[in-house]
Short mmCIF file of C-alpha atoms and ligand atoms in Angstrom, two decimals:
data_model
loop_
_atom_site.label_atom_id
_atom_site.label_comp_id
_atom_site.label_asym_id
_atom_site.label_seq_id
_atom_site.Cartn_x
_atom_site.Cartn_y
_atom_site.Cartn_z
CA MET A 1 93.03 94.87 103.96
CA LEU A 2 90.23 96.42 101.87
CA ASN A 3 91.46 99.87 102.99
CA ARG A 4 94.85 99.15 101.43
CA TYR A 5 93.67 98.13 98.01
CA LEU A 6 90.47 100.07 97.38
CA PRO A 7 90.69 103.79 96.85
CA SER A 8 87.42 105.01 98.27
CA PHE A 9 84.89 104.34 100.96
CA ARG A 10 82.23 103.75 98.30
CA ALA A 11 84.37 101.18 96.51
CA ARG A 12 85.04 99.39 99.79
CA ARG A 13 81.33 99.49 100.64
CA THR A 14 80.51 98.00 97.24
CA VAL A 15 82.90 95.10 97.69
CA ALA A 16 81.78 94.57 101.30
CA THR A 17 78.11 94.51 100.18
CA ALA A 18 78.89 92.01 97.41
CA VAL A 19 80.82 89.75 99.79
CA LEU A 20 78.06 90.02 102.41
CA ALA A 21 75.40 89.18 99.81
CA ALA A 22 77.42 86.16 98.65
CA PHE A 23 77.77 84.97 102.28
CA MET A 24 74.08 85.54 102.95
CA CYS A 25 73.16 83.65 99.79
CA ALA A 26 75.43 80.76 100.79
CA GLY A 27 73.98 80.82 104.36
CA CYS A 28 70.37 80.80 103.11
CA GLY A 29 71.19 78.01 100.68
CA LEU A 30 72.73 75.96 103.48
CA LEU A 31 69.70 76.50 105.74
CA PHE A 32 67.36 75.54 102.90
CA LEU A 33 69.33 72.33 102.26
CA LEU A 34 69.31 71.43 105.95
CA PHE A 35 65.55 72.00 106.03
CA ALA A 36 65.09 69.93 102.83
CA GLY A 37 67.25 67.14 104.33
CA GLY A 38 65.10 67.14 107.50
CA ARG A 39 61.89 67.05 105.47
CA GLU A 40 63.12 64.12 103.35
CA ALA A 41 64.19 62.25 106.51
CA ASP A 42 60.68 62.76 107.96
CA LEU A 43 59.11 61.44 104.75
CA ALA A 44 61.36 58.38 104.80
CA HIS A 45 60.44 57.79 108.43
CA ALA A 46 56.73 58.05 107.54
CA ARG A 47 57.20 55.47 104.77
CA VAL A 48 58.91 53.06 107.19
CA THR A 49 56.12 53.51 109.75
CA ASP A 50 53.57 52.87 107.02
CA ALA A 51 55.32 49.59 106.10
CA TRP A 52 55.44 48.60 109.79
CA ASN A 53 51.71 49.35 110.08
CA ARG A 54 51.02 47.11 107.11
CA VAL A 55 53.25 44.13 107.95
CA VAL A 56 53.03 43.79 111.77
CA PRO A 57 49.24 42.85 111.72
CA LEU A 58 50.08 40.20 109.08
CA ILE A 59 52.79 38.74 111.34
CA ARG A 60 50.61 38.84 114.43
CA GLU A 61 47.24 37.82 113.01
CA GLY A 62 48.23 36.08 109.71
CA PRO A 63 48.12 34.98 107.13
CA LEU A 64 51.68 36.23 106.34
CA PRO A 65 52.21 35.88 102.60
CA PRO A 66 55.78 34.92 101.54
CA VAL A 67 55.83 37.83 99.06
CA LEU A 68 55.06 41.23 100.57
CA TYR A 69 53.86 44.38 98.82
CA ARG A 70 56.83 46.82 98.67
CA GLY A 71 54.83 50.08 98.78
CA GLU A 72 57.01 53.22 98.96
CA VAL A 73 60.00 51.60 100.67
CA GLU A 74 63.06 49.94 99.09
CA ALA A 75 62.62 46.49 100.65
CA ILE A 76 60.93 44.59 103.51
CA GLN A 77 62.09 41.34 105.09
CA VAL A 78 60.58 39.32 107.96
CA LEU A 79 62.69 36.81 109.96
CA ASP A 80 60.97 34.28 112.18
CA ALA A 81 62.02 33.42 115.73
CA ARG A 82 64.71 31.07 114.37
CA GLY A 83 66.17 33.68 112.07
CA ARG A 84 64.82 32.25 108.83
CA VAL A 85 63.34 34.50 106.14
CA ALA A 86 59.58 34.18 106.52
CA ALA A 87 58.52 36.83 104.01
CA SER A 88 60.07 39.54 101.86
CA THR A 89 59.34 41.99 99.08
CA PRO A 90 59.87 40.70 95.47
CA GLY A 91 63.47 41.97 95.20
CA LEU A 92 64.63 39.88 98.15
CA ILE A 93 62.92 36.54 97.32
CA GLY A 94 65.35 33.65 97.83
CA LYS A 95 67.98 35.94 99.32
CA PRO A 96 69.55 35.62 102.78
CA PRO A 97 68.59 38.03 105.58
CA ILE A 98 69.60 41.60 104.76
CA ALA A 99 70.64 42.22 108.40
CA THR A 100 70.94 40.46 111.72
CA PHE A 101 70.95 43.39 114.17
CA ARG A 102 68.12 44.07 116.55
CA ALA A 103 67.20 46.64 119.19
CA ALA A 104 68.96 46.03 122.49
CA ASP A 105 67.14 45.08 125.72
CA ARG A 106 63.55 46.26 125.96
CA ASN A 107 63.72 48.56 122.95
CA VAL A 108 61.59 47.54 120.00
CA ARG A 109 63.10 49.57 117.22
CA THR A 110 66.58 50.48 116.03
CA THR A 111 68.00 51.89 112.79
CA ARG A 112 71.33 51.47 110.98
CA VAL A 113 72.80 52.60 107.70
CA LEU A 114 74.03 49.64 105.67
CA CYS A 115 76.06 49.79 102.49
CA PRO A 116 75.80 46.25 101.01
CA ARG A 117 78.62 45.22 98.72
CA GLY A 118 77.73 45.50 95.01
CA SER A 119 74.74 47.79 95.56
CA ALA A 120 74.54 51.33 94.11
CA GLY A 121 74.28 53.20 97.43
CA CYS A 122 73.60 52.90 101.12
CA VAL A 123 70.23 52.16 102.69
CA THR A 124 68.77 53.00 106.04
CA VAL A 125 67.45 49.78 107.60
CA THR A 126 65.03 49.89 110.52
CA SER A 127 64.72 46.76 112.60
CA TYR A 128 61.49 46.09 114.60
CA LYS A 129 61.03 43.39 117.20
CA VAL A 130 57.62 41.66 116.93
CA TYR A 131 56.87 39.53 120.01
CA GLN A 132 55.20 36.20 119.06
CA PRO A 133 54.39 33.14 121.15
CA GLN A 134 57.26 31.19 119.49
CA GLY A 135 59.77 34.01 120.19
CA VAL A 136 60.85 37.37 118.76
CA TRP A 137 60.32 37.89 115.04
CA LEU A 138 62.32 40.63 113.25
CA LEU A 139 60.90 43.00 110.67
CA TYR A 140 63.47 44.86 108.50
CA VAL A 141 62.35 47.83 106.44
CA ALA A 142 64.93 49.41 104.12
CA VAL A 143 64.66 52.87 102.57
CA PRO A 144 67.30 54.73 100.51
CA GLU A 145 69.66 56.75 102.75
CA VAL A 146 68.59 60.40 102.91
CA PRO A 147 71.60 62.76 102.45
CA TRP A 148 71.84 65.89 104.68
CA TYR A 149 70.77 68.08 101.72
CA GLY A 150 67.59 66.18 100.98
CA THR A 151 67.40 65.43 97.28
CA THR A 152 69.77 66.10 94.37
CA THR A 153 67.10 68.43 92.95
CA ASP A 154 67.27 70.59 96.09
CA LEU A 155 71.06 70.69 95.90
CA LEU A 156 71.08 71.66 92.21
CA LEU A 157 68.42 74.32 92.86
CA VAL A 158 70.51 75.93 95.63
CA ILE A 159 73.72 75.77 93.58
CA GLY A 160 71.92 77.34 90.60
CA ILE A 161 70.46 80.21 92.66
CA SER A 162 73.86 80.81 94.36
CA VAL A 163 75.62 80.99 90.99
CA VAL A 164 73.04 83.44 89.63
CA VAL A 165 73.17 85.67 92.76
CA THR A 166 77.00 85.61 92.89
CA THR A 167 77.23 86.47 89.18
CA MET A 168 74.79 89.36 89.64
CA MET A 169 76.68 90.70 92.69
CA THR A 170 80.03 90.39 90.88
CA ALA A 171 78.67 92.30 87.88
CA TRP A 172 77.20 94.98 90.17
CA SER A 173 80.50 95.32 92.12
CA PHE A 174 82.50 95.48 88.91
CA ARG A 175 80.25 98.24 87.54
CA ASN A 176 80.49 100.22 90.79
CA LEU A 177 84.26 99.75 91.08
CA THR A 178 84.75 100.85 87.49
CA LYS A 179 82.70 103.95 88.34
CA ALA A 180 84.75 104.52 91.52
CA MET A 181 88.03 104.18 89.62
CA ALA A 182 87.01 106.71 86.96
CA PRO A 183 88.24 109.74 88.98
CA VAL A 184 91.56 107.94 89.64
CA ASN A 185 91.96 107.41 85.91
CA ALA A 186 91.12 111.07 85.27
CA ILE A 187 93.79 112.12 87.84
CA ARG A 188 96.33 109.75 86.28
CA ALA A 189 95.61 111.03 82.75
CA GLU A 190 95.93 114.67 83.84
CA LEU A 191 99.12 113.98 85.83
CA GLY A 192 100.57 112.25 82.77
CA GLU A 193 100.12 115.46 80.79
CA ILE A 194 101.65 117.77 83.39
CA THR A 195 105.21 118.56 82.52
CA LEU A 196 107.58 121.29 83.62
CA THR A 197 106.09 123.57 80.97
CA ALA A 198 102.50 123.01 82.11
CA LEU A 199 102.82 123.22 85.86
CA ASP A 200 99.75 125.48 86.04
CA ARG A 201 97.45 122.55 85.28
CA ARG A 202 95.62 120.81 88.11
CA VAL A 203 94.07 117.35 88.44
CA PRO A 204 90.24 117.12 88.63
CA VAL A 205 88.83 116.92 92.16
CA PRO A 206 85.83 114.53 92.32
CA ALA A 207 82.84 115.69 94.34
CA ASN A 208 81.90 112.32 95.80
CA TYR A 209 84.65 109.89 96.64
CA GLN A 210 86.18 111.29 99.82
CA GLU A 211 89.54 109.50 99.74
CA ILE A 212 90.05 110.20 96.04
CA ARG A 213 89.05 113.82 96.63
CA LEU A 214 91.71 114.06 99.38
CA LEU A 215 94.26 112.46 97.05
CA ALA A 216 93.42 114.93 94.27
CA GLU A 217 93.63 117.87 96.70
CA THR A 218 97.03 116.67 97.97
CA VAL A 219 98.27 116.25 94.39
CA ASN A 220 97.09 119.79 93.61
CA ASP A 221 98.81 121.16 96.74
CA THR A 222 102.01 119.45 95.63
CA LEU A 223 101.59 120.92 92.16
CA ASP A 224 101.09 124.38 93.76
CA ARG A 225 104.39 123.95 95.62
CA LEU A 226 106.14 122.61 92.51
CA GLU A 227 104.85 125.53 90.45
CA SER A 228 106.05 128.13 92.94
CA ALA A 229 109.41 126.32 93.30
CA SER A 230 109.74 126.28 89.52
CA THR A 231 108.80 129.99 89.31
CA ARG A 232 111.36 130.79 92.02
CA LEU A 233 113.99 128.76 90.18
CA ARG A 234 113.21 130.51 86.88
CA ARG A 235 113.42 133.91 88.56
CA PHE A 236 116.67 132.92 90.27
CA THR A 237 118.17 131.72 86.98
CA ALA A 238 117.13 134.95 85.25
CA ASP A 239 118.55 137.01 88.15
CA ALA A 240 121.78 134.99 88.10
CA SER A 241 122.17 135.48 84.34
CA HIS A 242 121.52 139.18 84.74
CA GLU A 243 124.04 139.45 87.60
CA LEU A 244 126.68 137.65 85.54
CA ARG A 245 125.91 139.57 82.34
CA THR A 246 126.25 143.05 83.87
CA PRO A 247 129.96 142.86 84.78
CA ILE A 248 130.71 140.98 81.54
CA THR A 249 129.07 143.78 79.48
CA ALA A 250 131.00 146.41 81.45
CA MET A 251 134.32 144.59 80.95
CA ARG A 252 133.61 144.12 77.24
CA ALA A 253 132.88 147.84 76.82
CA GLN A 254 136.12 148.74 78.62
CA LEU A 255 138.16 146.32 76.51
CA GLU A 256 136.57 147.48 73.21
CA GLU A 257 137.17 151.11 74.09
CA ALA A 258 140.81 150.35 74.91
CA LEU A 259 141.23 148.57 71.58
CA LEU A 260 139.61 151.45 69.68
CA TYR A 261 141.79 154.09 71.34
CA PRO A 262 144.92 152.24 72.41
CA HIS A 263 147.01 155.41 72.67
CA ASP A 264 144.48 157.29 74.80
CA THR A 265 143.92 154.36 77.16
CA ASP A 266 145.31 154.31 80.66
CA TRP A 267 146.16 150.58 80.49
CA PRO A 268 146.96 149.96 84.16
CA ARG A 269 143.68 151.67 85.22
CA MET A 270 141.69 149.79 82.61
CA THR A 271 143.28 146.48 83.65
CA HIS A 272 142.40 147.14 87.29
CA ALA A 273 138.81 147.95 86.34
CA VAL A 274 138.51 144.73 84.31
CA LEU A 275 140.09 142.75 87.16
CA ALA A 276 137.50 144.17 89.56
CA GLY A 277 134.81 142.87 87.19
CA VAL A 278 136.50 139.46 87.05
CA ASP A 279 136.66 139.42 90.86
CA LEU A 280 132.92 140.13 91.09
CA LEU A 281 132.24 137.36 88.57
CA GLN A 282 134.41 134.98 90.55
CA VAL A 283 132.72 135.80 93.86
CA THR A 284 129.24 135.55 92.30
CA ALA A 285 130.06 132.16 90.74
CA ALA A 286 131.46 130.93 94.08
CA ASP A 287 128.37 132.17 95.96
CA LEU A 288 126.07 130.50 93.44
CA LEU A 289 127.94 127.25 93.91
CA THR A 290 127.69 127.57 97.70
CA LEU A 291 123.93 128.16 97.49
CA THR A 292 123.41 125.20 95.16
CA HIS A 293 125.36 123.07 97.62
CA LEU A 294 123.32 124.33 100.59
CA ASP A 295 120.05 123.77 98.68
CA ALA A 296 120.95 120.09 98.43
CA ARG A 297 120.97 119.98 102.30
CA PRO A 298 124.50 118.60 102.68
CA LEU A 299 125.59 116.68 105.74
CA LEU A 300 127.15 119.13 108.18
CA ARG A 301 130.07 118.51 110.47
CA HIS A 302 129.28 118.56 114.18
CA ASP A 303 132.30 120.31 115.69
CA LEU A 304 131.96 121.20 119.36
CA THR A 305 132.72 124.91 119.12
CA ASP A 306 133.13 127.76 121.58
CA LEU A 307 131.23 130.41 119.62
CA GLY A 308 132.88 133.34 121.47
CA ARG A 309 136.34 132.03 120.60
CA LEU A 310 135.37 131.41 116.99
CA ALA A 311 134.14 135.04 116.67
CA ALA A 312 137.28 136.40 118.42
CA ALA A 313 139.56 134.43 116.06
CA GLU A 314 137.71 135.71 112.99
CA LEU A 315 137.79 139.31 114.22
CA ARG A 316 141.54 139.05 114.89
CA ARG A 317 142.16 137.64 111.43
CA ARG A 318 140.32 140.16 109.26
CA PRO A 319 141.41 143.68 108.37
CA ARG A 320 139.11 146.32 109.84
CA GLN A 321 138.02 149.73 108.69
CA HIS A 322 135.86 150.55 111.69
CA LYS A 323 136.12 150.24 115.39
CA ILE A 324 135.00 146.81 116.59
CA VAL A 325 133.45 146.34 120.02
CA GLU A 326 133.61 142.74 121.26
CA ASP A 327 131.25 141.39 123.89
CA LEU A 328 132.03 137.69 123.72
CA ALA A 329 130.97 135.44 126.59
CA GLU A 330 133.23 132.49 127.31
CA GLY A 331 132.19 128.84 127.39
CA VAL A 332 129.18 129.29 125.09
CA HIS A 333 129.25 126.07 123.11
CA VAL A 334 127.44 124.93 120.01
CA GLU A 335 127.73 121.85 117.85
CA CYS A 336 128.25 123.24 114.37
CA ASP A 337 130.08 123.04 111.09
CA ARG A 338 132.83 125.50 112.05
CA LEU A 339 133.71 126.48 108.48
CA ARG A 340 130.14 127.30 107.59
CA ILE A 341 129.44 129.30 110.76
CA THR A 342 132.65 131.23 110.07
CA ARG A 343 131.35 131.88 106.55
CA LEU A 344 128.06 133.17 108.01
CA LEU A 345 129.92 135.50 110.40
CA CYS A 346 132.16 136.75 107.54
CA ASN A 347 129.13 137.62 105.42
CA LEU A 348 127.59 139.60 108.30
CA LEU A 349 130.90 141.33 109.07
CA ASP A 350 131.48 142.17 105.36
CA ASN A 351 128.06 143.83 105.23
CA ALA A 352 128.62 145.60 108.54
CA GLU A 353 131.98 146.94 107.31
CA ARG A 354 130.27 148.15 104.16
CA HIS A 355 127.38 149.89 105.93
CA ALA A 356 128.73 150.97 109.35
CA ALA A 357 129.41 154.64 110.01
CA SER A 358 132.14 154.13 112.58
CA ARG A 359 131.48 151.18 114.82
CA ILE A 360 130.59 147.48 114.72
CA THR A 361 129.52 145.49 117.78
CA VAL A 362 129.87 141.70 117.89
CA SER A 363 128.43 139.85 120.87
CA VAL A 364 128.00 136.21 121.85
CA ARG A 365 125.90 134.99 124.79
CA ALA A 366 123.81 132.07 125.99
CA GLU A 367 120.06 132.54 126.38
CA GLY A 368 118.11 129.56 127.75
CA THR A 369 118.58 126.66 125.40
CA SER A 370 119.88 128.95 122.63
CA VAL A 371 123.11 130.65 121.83
CA ILE A 372 122.92 134.17 120.42
CA MET A 373 125.45 135.88 118.19
CA GLU A 374 124.74 139.50 117.25
CA VAL A 375 126.46 141.62 114.64
CA ALA A 376 125.31 145.25 114.86
CA ASP A 377 126.56 148.40 113.17
CA ASP A 378 125.81 152.09 113.42
CA GLY A 379 125.03 152.63 109.74
CA ALA A 380 121.78 153.60 108.05
CA GLY A 381 120.15 150.32 109.03
CA ILE A 382 117.50 148.38 107.10
CA PRO A 383 113.89 149.62 107.06
CA ALA A 384 111.49 147.20 108.80
CA GLU A 385 109.63 146.48 105.52
CA HIS A 386 112.86 145.24 103.88
CA ARG A 387 114.09 143.09 106.74
CA GLU A 388 112.79 139.81 105.29
CA MET A 389 113.34 140.77 101.67
CA VAL A 390 117.11 141.27 102.06
CA PHE A 391 117.46 137.52 102.71
CA ASP A 392 116.11 136.77 99.21
CA ARG A 393 118.66 135.92 96.54
CA PHE A 394 120.05 138.89 94.57
CA THR A 395 118.10 141.39 96.64
CA ARG A 396 119.77 144.70 97.27
CA VAL A 397 117.98 147.49 99.03
CA ASP A 398 120.10 150.13 97.33
CA THR A 399 121.12 148.39 94.11
CA ALA A 400 123.52 150.88 92.67
CA ARG A 401 125.39 151.47 95.87
CA ASP A 402 125.67 147.82 96.81
CA ARG A 403 126.70 146.57 93.39
CA GLY A 404 129.22 149.36 93.23
CA ALA A 405 130.50 148.19 96.59
CA GLY A 406 131.11 144.73 95.16
CA GLY A 407 128.28 142.83 96.83
CA THR A 408 126.80 139.85 95.02
CA GLY A 409 123.38 140.09 96.65
CA LEU A 410 123.77 136.50 97.87
CA GLY A 411 125.59 137.00 101.17
CA LEU A 412 122.53 137.12 103.44
CA ALA A 413 120.76 134.32 101.52
CA ILE A 414 123.79 132.09 102.13
CA ALA A 415 123.99 133.16 105.79
CA ARG A 416 120.32 132.29 106.40
CA GLU A 417 120.64 128.91 104.63
CA ILE A 418 123.61 128.08 106.90
CA ALA A 419 121.65 129.12 110.02
CA GLU A 420 118.65 126.99 109.01
CA ALA A 421 120.86 124.01 108.14
CA HIS A 422 122.01 124.19 111.79
CA GLU A 423 118.37 124.25 112.96
CA GLY A 424 118.87 127.87 113.90
CA ALA A 425 117.56 131.22 112.65
CA LEU A 426 119.03 134.45 111.34
CA THR A 427 116.92 137.58 111.67
CA ILE A 428 117.25 141.35 111.77
CA GLU A 429 116.07 142.89 115.02
CA ASP A 430 115.36 146.41 116.22
CA SER A 431 118.33 148.40 117.48
CA GLU A 432 118.95 152.00 118.46
CA ARG A 433 121.02 152.66 115.37
CA GLY A 434 121.99 150.79 112.22
CA ALA A 435 121.28 147.13 111.46
CA CYS A 436 121.37 144.38 114.07
CA PHE A 437 121.67 140.80 112.73
CA VAL A 438 120.84 138.09 115.30
CA LEU A 439 121.86 134.45 114.85
CA ARG A 440 120.16 131.92 117.14
CA LEU A 441 121.59 128.41 117.39
CA PRO A 442 120.61 125.52 119.66
CA ALA A 443 123.03 125.45 122.62
CA TYR A 444 125.22 122.38 122.99
CA ASP A 445 123.39 119.94 125.26
CA THR A 446 125.90 118.67 127.84
CA CYS A 447 123.53 115.88 128.92
CA ARG A 448 123.56 114.52 125.38
CA SER A 449 127.32 114.22 125.43
CA VAL A 450 127.28 111.84 128.43
CA ARG A 451 127.37 108.36 126.98
CA PRO A 452 125.56 105.61 128.86
CA GLY A 453 127.86 103.12 130.59
P1 LIG B 1 125.37 142.06 99.21
O1 LIG B 1 126.39 141.12 98.76
O2 LIG B 1 124.81 142.93 98.13
O3 LIG B 1 125.71 142.75 100.46
P2 LIG B 1 123.64 140.63 100.91
O4 LIG B 1 122.74 139.49 100.65
O5 LIG B 1 124.74 140.41 101.85
O6 LIG B 1 124.15 141.14 99.52
O7 LIG B 1 122.77 141.82 101.41
C1 LIG B 1 121.58 142.15 100.77
C2 LIG B 1 121.24 143.60 100.96
O8 LIG B 1 120.92 143.82 102.33
C3 LIG B 1 122.40 144.51 100.71
O9 LIG B 1 122.46 144.81 99.34
C4 LIG B 1 122.03 145.71 101.55
O10 LIG B 1 121.13 146.54 100.84
C5 LIG B 1 121.31 145.11 102.72
N1 LIG B 1 122.19 145.01 103.88
C6 LIG B 1 122.89 143.93 104.29
N2 LIG B 1 123.58 144.19 105.42
C7 LIG B 1 123.31 145.46 105.75
C8 LIG B 1 123.70 146.30 106.84
N3 LIG B 1 124.53 145.89 107.81
N4 LIG B 1 123.20 147.56 106.86
C9 LIG B 1 122.36 147.97 105.91
N5 LIG B 1 121.93 147.24 104.87
C10 LIG B 1 122.41 145.98 104.79
#
């Protein structure tokens, strides 16, 4: 409970100490009151015994005066053997017996609490049997009833001390909690000032409060990630603008030149050149849209697909410039979004067509719990130090050549996003010649497809 609402161990310890102190104070107060009650009861008992000591010799040896000295008790009354009032203290003169009870059997003494009608409170009445020749006389001694807490003074004293201690502990806890919350306030204030333009700022990490320190460190880690995501996004936006601006500038130059020299312009050639630029713009815009969609982690379809067949169909469909060697195992199944895996394969095949010298090899096989699809070519290959980099957006190892060849620089980024969205991986592995792209996907689990019942 405390763990949920209080931010640090110190704060929890403060509240726990305050609560413990309050309980201890209440416990001590209770013990004191019980002790005071016991002491008052003993005193009352001593007063009753004193009265008994005084009156019993008067009953036994006489003379018994009709009016008795009250002493420290509330009242005394003596009844003779016939139950008539033989003597009493001044307050009871002329009044009937205050009680009629007596100790049972051989007992001499018994006590009861009586609350007479019309009187302010209850009294404790002790009845003594005094054996006389004429019969049993009864001596009643009344004292005010002693409450369990002793006297009102004791009770007020304990309540006063408890209030003072509780107030002091509350003030101490409040001061400590305010101190413990200070780092949280500092973190909140700093977080409030961090905007997209100030992502380099970090929240203060307190030295003492462990939980708050962990919170601040986690917030700073999140800010680190946000900052690098924002930097990546800024770089991507700049790259995208640059990629879109280059063909636009080229097309504009071609169109302006044609307008300046309309008679010297080869219009069909110029139109084809501008159309090529428009095509590149179109493909880049479409790729950007695809990446944005993939970044949002869309829900994929789960089509049960024979990967070998899918590759064979795609290879049959597309025009080819190079010899294609197929090594496609049958019955290798995956659960995938067929359209997206086809898109991935197309991107790899487009690149292979662009870079191969004469031959492209496409293979599909099962390997343990994975399914492997390889697209290899016999081109120049990709140096080991660039094999991760080429998956970055707008990365081209040989910029001029690739842009000239119509690549957007997004094909491999899209392919890897699709692989990862399928819980798979796309990597470049060593091969004897050229580049070898390897797609690993989880194999279709036949056990999973068996429905219970
Ligand atoms: P592009 O549209 O420019 O091909 P990609 O993301 O598909 O963009 O590829 C990124 C870069 O990776 C390419 O510009 C090229 O330099 C390199 N690349 C991709 N495939 C191959 C390959 N089969 N052989 C050699 N280099 C490749």
